[in-house]
C-alpha positions as a LaTeX table, in Angstrom:
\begin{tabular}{lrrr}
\hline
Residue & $x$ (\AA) & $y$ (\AA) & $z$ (\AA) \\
\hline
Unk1 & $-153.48$ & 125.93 & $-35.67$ \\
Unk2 & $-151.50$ & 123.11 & $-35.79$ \\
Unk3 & $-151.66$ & 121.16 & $-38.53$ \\
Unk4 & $-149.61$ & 117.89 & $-39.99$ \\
Unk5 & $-147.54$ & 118.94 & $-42.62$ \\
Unk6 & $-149.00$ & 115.74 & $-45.17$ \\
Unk7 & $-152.26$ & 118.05 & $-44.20$ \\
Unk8 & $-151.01$ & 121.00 & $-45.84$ \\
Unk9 & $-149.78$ & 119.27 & $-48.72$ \\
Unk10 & $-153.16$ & 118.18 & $-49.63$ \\
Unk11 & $-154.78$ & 121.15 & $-48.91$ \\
Unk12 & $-152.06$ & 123.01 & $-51.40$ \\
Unk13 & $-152.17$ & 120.35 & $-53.78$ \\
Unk14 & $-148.66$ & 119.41 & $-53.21$ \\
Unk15 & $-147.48$ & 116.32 & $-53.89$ \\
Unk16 & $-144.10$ & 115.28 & $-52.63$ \\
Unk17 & $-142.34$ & 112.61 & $-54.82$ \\
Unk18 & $-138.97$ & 110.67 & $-54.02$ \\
Unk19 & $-136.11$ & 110.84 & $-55.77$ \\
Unk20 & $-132.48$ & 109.68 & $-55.70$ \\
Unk21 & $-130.73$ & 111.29 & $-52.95$ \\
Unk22 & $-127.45$ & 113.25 & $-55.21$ \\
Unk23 & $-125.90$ & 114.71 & $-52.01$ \\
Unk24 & $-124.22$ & 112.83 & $-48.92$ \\
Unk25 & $-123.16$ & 116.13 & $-46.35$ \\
Unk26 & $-121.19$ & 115.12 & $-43.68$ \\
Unk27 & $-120.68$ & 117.04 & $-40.32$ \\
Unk28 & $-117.14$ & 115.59 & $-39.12$ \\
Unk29 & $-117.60$ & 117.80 & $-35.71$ \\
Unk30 & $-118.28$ & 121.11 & $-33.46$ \\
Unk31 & $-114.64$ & 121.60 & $-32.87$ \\
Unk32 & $-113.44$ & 125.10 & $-35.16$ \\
Unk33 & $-110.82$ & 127.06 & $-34.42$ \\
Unk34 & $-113.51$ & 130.42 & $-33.94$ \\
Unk35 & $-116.30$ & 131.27 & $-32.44$ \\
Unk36 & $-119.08$ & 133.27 & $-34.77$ \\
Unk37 & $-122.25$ & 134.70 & $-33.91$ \\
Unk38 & $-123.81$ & 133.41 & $-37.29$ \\
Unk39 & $-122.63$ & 129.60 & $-36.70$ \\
Unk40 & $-126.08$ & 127.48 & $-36.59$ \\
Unk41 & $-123.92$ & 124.77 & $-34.92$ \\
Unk42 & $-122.38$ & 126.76 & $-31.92$ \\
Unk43 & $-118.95$ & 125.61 & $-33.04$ \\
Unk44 & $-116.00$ & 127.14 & $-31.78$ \\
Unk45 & $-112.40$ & 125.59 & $-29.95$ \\
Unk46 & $-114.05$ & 124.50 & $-27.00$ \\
Unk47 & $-116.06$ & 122.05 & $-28.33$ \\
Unk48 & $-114.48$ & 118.85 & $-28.26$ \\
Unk49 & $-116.90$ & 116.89 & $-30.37$ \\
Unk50 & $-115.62$ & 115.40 & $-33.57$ \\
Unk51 & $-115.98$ & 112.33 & $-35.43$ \\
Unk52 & $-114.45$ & 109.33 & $-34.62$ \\
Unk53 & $-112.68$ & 106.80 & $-36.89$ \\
Unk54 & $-115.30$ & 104.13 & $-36.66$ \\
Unk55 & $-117.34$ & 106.28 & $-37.75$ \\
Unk56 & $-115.67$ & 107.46 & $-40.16$ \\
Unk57 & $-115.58$ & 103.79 & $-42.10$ \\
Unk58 & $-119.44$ & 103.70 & $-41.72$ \\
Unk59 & $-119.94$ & 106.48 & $-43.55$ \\
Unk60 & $-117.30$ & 105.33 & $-45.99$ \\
Unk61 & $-119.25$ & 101.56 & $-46.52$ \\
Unk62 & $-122.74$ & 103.71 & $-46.07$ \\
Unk63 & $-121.36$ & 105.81 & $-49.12$ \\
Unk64 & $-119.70$ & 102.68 & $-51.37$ \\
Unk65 & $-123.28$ & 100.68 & $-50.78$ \\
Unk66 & $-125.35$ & 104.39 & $-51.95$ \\
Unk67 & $-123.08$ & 105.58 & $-54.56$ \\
Unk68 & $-124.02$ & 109.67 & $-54.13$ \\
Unk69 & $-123.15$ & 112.86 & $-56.51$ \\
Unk70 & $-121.27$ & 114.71 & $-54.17$ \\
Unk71 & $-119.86$ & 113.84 & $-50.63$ \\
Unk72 & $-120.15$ & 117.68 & $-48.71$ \\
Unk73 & $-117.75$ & 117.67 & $-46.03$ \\
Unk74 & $-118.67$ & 120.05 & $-43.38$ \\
Unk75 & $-118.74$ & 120.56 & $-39.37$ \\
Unk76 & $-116.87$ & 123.55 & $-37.47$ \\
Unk77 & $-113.92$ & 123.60 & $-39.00$ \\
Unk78 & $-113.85$ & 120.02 & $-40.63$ \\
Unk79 & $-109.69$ & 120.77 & $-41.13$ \\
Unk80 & $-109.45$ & 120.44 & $-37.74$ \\
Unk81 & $-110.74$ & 116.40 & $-37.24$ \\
Unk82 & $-107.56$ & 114.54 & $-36.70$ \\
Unk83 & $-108.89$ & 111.36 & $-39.48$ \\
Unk84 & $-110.35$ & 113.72 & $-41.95$ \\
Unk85 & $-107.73$ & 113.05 & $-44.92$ \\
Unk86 & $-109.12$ & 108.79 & $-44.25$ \\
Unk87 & $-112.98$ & 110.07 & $-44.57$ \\
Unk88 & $-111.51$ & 111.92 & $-47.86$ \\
Unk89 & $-109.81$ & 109.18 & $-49.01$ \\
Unk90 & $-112.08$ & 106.39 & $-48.20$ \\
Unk91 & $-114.89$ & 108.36 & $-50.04$ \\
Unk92 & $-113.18$ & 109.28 & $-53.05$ \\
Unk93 & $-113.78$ & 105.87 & $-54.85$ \\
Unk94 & $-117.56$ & 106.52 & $-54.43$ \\
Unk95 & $-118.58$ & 109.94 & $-55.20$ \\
Unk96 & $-117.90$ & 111.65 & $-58.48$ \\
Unk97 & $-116.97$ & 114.82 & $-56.32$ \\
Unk98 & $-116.47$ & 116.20 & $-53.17$ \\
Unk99 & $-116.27$ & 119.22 & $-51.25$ \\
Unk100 & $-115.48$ & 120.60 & $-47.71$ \\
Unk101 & $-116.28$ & 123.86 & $-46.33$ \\
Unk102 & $-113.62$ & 125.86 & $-44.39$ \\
Unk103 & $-113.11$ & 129.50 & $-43.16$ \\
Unk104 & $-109.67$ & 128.99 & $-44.21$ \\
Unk105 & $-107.65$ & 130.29 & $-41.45$ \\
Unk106 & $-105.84$ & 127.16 & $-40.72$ \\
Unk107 & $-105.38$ & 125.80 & $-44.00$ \\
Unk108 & $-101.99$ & 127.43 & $-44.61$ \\
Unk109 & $-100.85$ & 126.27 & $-41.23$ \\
Unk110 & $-98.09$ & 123.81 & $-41.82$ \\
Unk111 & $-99.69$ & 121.58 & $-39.76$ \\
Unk112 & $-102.34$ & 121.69 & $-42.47$ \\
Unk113 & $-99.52$ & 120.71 & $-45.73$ \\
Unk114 & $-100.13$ & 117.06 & $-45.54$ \\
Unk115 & $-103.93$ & 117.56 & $-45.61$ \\
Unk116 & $-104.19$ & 120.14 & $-48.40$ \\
Unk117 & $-101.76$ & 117.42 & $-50.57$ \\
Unk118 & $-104.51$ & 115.08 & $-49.96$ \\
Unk119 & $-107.38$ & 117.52 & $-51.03$ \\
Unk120 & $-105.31$ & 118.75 & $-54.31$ \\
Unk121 & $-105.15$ & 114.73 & $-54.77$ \\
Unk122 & $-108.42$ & 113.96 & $-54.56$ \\
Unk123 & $-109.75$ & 117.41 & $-56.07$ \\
Unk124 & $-111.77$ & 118.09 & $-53.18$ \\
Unk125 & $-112.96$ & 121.69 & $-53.90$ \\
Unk126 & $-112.79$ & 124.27 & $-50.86$ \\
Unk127 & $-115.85$ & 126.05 & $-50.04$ \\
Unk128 & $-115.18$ & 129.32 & $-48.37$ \\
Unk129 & $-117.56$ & 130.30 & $-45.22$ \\
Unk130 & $-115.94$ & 133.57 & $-44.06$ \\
Unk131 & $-116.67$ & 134.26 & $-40.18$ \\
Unk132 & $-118.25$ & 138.33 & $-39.85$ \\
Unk133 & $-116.30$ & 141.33 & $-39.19$ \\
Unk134 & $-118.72$ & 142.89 & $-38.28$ \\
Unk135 & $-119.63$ & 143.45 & $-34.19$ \\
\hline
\end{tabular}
């Protein structure tokens, strides 16, 4: 049976009611310095795709213009987008936090200093997504 999903709403008495979006997640890319099983977004150092600068600044005005709770930062390994301290920076003003997610392998790089100053800055916390050890 397929049925519309407003369908079985009504027929559960469900009522679905709009509120203020809190939340703006951003994925900044595919490109991540592993490969894991688990990873929804089939990420890994092959993939090439990341965000751009332009578009970058659109989710930066998007963001100033929507004023959210919490700007999520997230994509393979965000660390690894070449403008991600500008995203971090340009958001800052307009969300009362913000977060990125990281399996932290790279963050102690040196390559990686100037871009953990700018998260300690900004007091972007560091959510942990550990790849499996597991085979």
């Amino acid at each position: 049976m397929n049925r519309s999903f407003a369908t079985t709403l009504k027929e559960n008495q469900l009522v679905l009611k709009r509120s203020k979006t809190m939340t703006l997640q951003v994925n900044v890319g595919l490109l991540c310095n592993l490969t894991c099983k688990h990873c929804h977004l089939h990420g890994g150092p092959r993939r090439k795709e990341v965000m751009a600068k332009k578009t970058m600044d659109q989710v930066i005005e998007f963001s100033s213009k929507n004023r959210f709770k919490v700007a999520d930062i997230t994509g393979g390994a965000p660390e690894m987008v070449p403008d991600l301290a500008h995203l971090i920076e340009g958001l800052h003003p307009h969300v009362e936090a913000m977060m990125i997610r990281s399996n932290l392998t790279l963050l102690l790089a040196e390559e990686y200093g100037p871009l953990l100053d700018v998260l300690r800055e900004k007091k972007v916390a560091i959510v942990a997504s550990f790849p499996s050890v597991n085979e």
